[in-house]
XYZ file of C-alpha atoms in Angstrom:
188
model
C -5.699 18.044 12.147
C -4.739 14.490 11.353
C -1.421 13.298 12.846
C 0.236 10.410 10.996
C 3.019 8.415 12.648
C 5.668 7.110 10.280
C 8.108 4.207 10.192
C 10.787 6.491 11.703
C 10.187 7.153 15.393
C 9.476 10.834 15.990
C 8.953 11.763 12.332
C 5.330 12.865 12.002
C 3.153 13.976 9.104
C 0.369 16.489 9.692
C -2.659 17.001 7.509
C -4.424 20.111 8.785
C -8.097 20.840 8.326
C -8.652 23.313 5.497
C -11.732 25.519 5.432
C -12.489 26.717 1.918
C -15.176 28.199 -0.241
C -15.447 30.346 -3.380
C -13.480 33.126 -1.646
C -10.411 30.987 -0.932
C -9.325 29.010 2.125
C -8.214 29.239 5.742
C -5.831 26.823 7.440
C -4.179 26.958 10.866
C -0.504 26.216 10.225
C 0.723 26.247 13.819
C -0.705 25.988 17.320
C 1.816 25.177 20.037
C -0.806 23.325 22.067
C -1.851 21.112 19.139
C 1.738 20.107 18.321
C 2.513 19.432 21.988
C -0.492 17.085 22.064
C 1.149 15.268 19.128
C 4.324 14.804 21.202
C 6.471 17.707 19.993
C 7.578 19.307 23.241
C 10.475 21.355 21.906
C 10.033 25.091 21.526
C 10.297 26.528 18.014
C 12.735 29.464 17.976
C 13.441 30.277 14.329
C 11.481 30.347 11.067
C 13.138 30.146 7.651
C 11.763 30.379 4.124
C 13.565 29.272 0.976
C 12.557 29.600 -2.650
C 13.841 27.147 -5.223
C 13.068 26.176 -8.799
C 12.405 22.764 -10.364
C 15.080 20.051 -9.891
C 16.919 21.925 -7.139
C 17.842 19.598 -4.305
C 18.750 20.970 -0.885
C 20.332 18.559 1.575
C 20.870 16.260 3.210
C 21.608 18.591 6.138
C 21.868 18.200 9.898
C 23.316 19.936 12.945
C 25.094 18.152 15.772
C 25.507 18.697 18.674
C 23.110 21.643 18.328
C 20.408 19.612 16.556
C 17.353 21.203 15.048
C 13.880 19.767 14.902
C 12.079 21.074 11.835
C 8.390 21.459 11.078
C 8.350 21.912 7.313
C 5.698 22.782 4.771
C 5.365 24.121 1.262
C 3.702 27.527 0.898
C 3.714 27.457 -2.900
C 4.453 24.577 -5.276
C 5.491 21.001 -4.423
C 8.568 19.215 -3.064
C 9.667 15.697 -2.220
C 10.806 15.932 1.400
C 13.175 13.393 2.996
C 14.183 12.601 6.586
C 17.099 10.225 7.338
C 17.690 8.746 10.794
C 21.369 9.418 11.593
C 21.244 8.602 15.320
C 24.079 6.088 15.485
C 22.402 3.917 18.140
C 18.914 3.938 16.629
C 17.269 0.732 15.394
C 16.337 2.673 12.241
C 19.802 4.187 11.696
C 20.344 4.929 8.001
C 16.686 4.495 7.103
C 14.831 7.250 5.297
C 11.309 8.423 4.669
C 10.157 10.596 1.792
C 6.801 12.269 1.210
C 5.429 14.830 -1.192
C 4.545 18.134 0.443
C 2.352 20.491 -1.564
C 0.803 23.896 -1.108
C -2.522 22.436 -2.256
C -2.563 19.776 0.512
C -1.087 22.090 3.195
C 0.549 18.984 4.681
C 3.558 19.242 6.991
C 6.308 16.954 8.211
C 8.132 17.141 11.536
C 11.749 15.969 11.465
C 13.192 15.677 15.005
C 16.762 16.546 16.020
C 19.056 13.631 15.181
C 17.845 13.336 11.599
C 19.243 14.634 8.330
C 16.819 16.508 6.089
C 16.593 17.388 2.423
C 14.121 18.066 -0.333
C 13.906 18.363 -4.103
C 11.562 20.668 -5.965
C 8.905 19.030 -8.132
C 7.090 22.160 -9.339
C 8.379 25.050 -11.455
C 8.980 26.982 -8.215
C 8.518 26.140 -4.541
C 8.364 28.327 -1.471
C 9.403 26.198 1.519
C 8.922 27.058 5.204
C 11.026 25.621 8.062
C 10.024 26.125 11.692
C 13.117 25.164 13.761
C 13.600 24.138 17.393
C 17.122 25.543 17.613
C 19.074 28.289 15.943
C 21.185 27.806 12.844
C 24.738 26.989 13.927
C 27.325 26.918 11.104
C 29.929 25.388 13.413
C 27.750 22.313 14.076
C 26.288 21.750 10.621
C 27.004 18.704 8.535
C 25.631 16.854 5.584
C 25.363 13.621 3.663
C 25.513 13.110 -0.086
C 22.062 13.220 -1.634
C 22.925 10.103 -3.659
C 24.602 8.045 -0.910
C 24.299 4.506 -2.329
C 23.945 3.020 1.162
C 20.797 5.085 1.735
C 19.347 4.497 -1.733
C 16.947 7.427 -1.634
C 14.622 7.286 -4.611
C 14.456 10.973 -5.504
C 11.660 11.609 -8.048
C 13.823 13.563 -10.476
C 14.221 12.935 -14.208
C 18.003 13.427 -14.067
C 20.736 14.991 -11.970
C 19.534 17.645 -9.507
C 20.899 21.155 -9.240
C 23.001 21.359 -6.057
C 24.909 23.981 -4.101
C 28.693 23.636 -4.034
C 28.504 22.681 -0.357
C 25.976 19.914 -1.056
C 28.188 18.545 -3.859
C 31.051 18.000 -1.386
C 29.179 15.909 1.178
C 30.176 12.254 1.481
C 28.428 9.096 2.525
C 26.876 8.564 5.943
C 29.235 5.594 6.493
C 32.212 7.999 6.203
C 31.125 10.039 9.232
C 32.702 8.705 12.466
C 29.984 7.536 14.866
C 31.241 9.893 17.595
C 30.375 12.799 15.263
C 26.790 11.594 14.852
C 23.914 12.106 17.263
C 22.668 9.396 19.606
C 19.098 8.842 20.686
C 19.873 10.046 24.230
C 21.202 13.358 22.887
C 17.678 14.477 22.013
C 15.496 12.392 24.359
């Protein structure tokens, strides 16, 4: 497996080795030991799968204080996946990273606690898998507008995305008081 460090500290991209022939393929999607060697020392406690159609955008979501690290991958289709550093004392606060995750590549991205996460669907349908380091906690969840002008995320969509009602209501990152955002020490 190839581990790629990104411009955002702690956000990693994984390109696993795929073994294939005329019968199909085999790929190891998780080995605790391998991910620990890459620096992910949090235990994964919950797996989630979502299915979405083209132009659906989910996010930008986070939990604080019960932050979740997420190891994400696409099982079918393709998405544009985005991580935003929302740790108020981070040198990369407000910066984002986006990559295309596809079922064909089997690539994964790890988004640590202290980051917001979202994705938009590029294929007709996408099946998306989240491996989480903490449990879903509705009382600690928050979000940021997908089109926050301060972030300037360049979503690869031809027009307006399809959003949930909750995602439509989120405001800008700058509108969230800093004491309601994570700090680097919270998840060190």
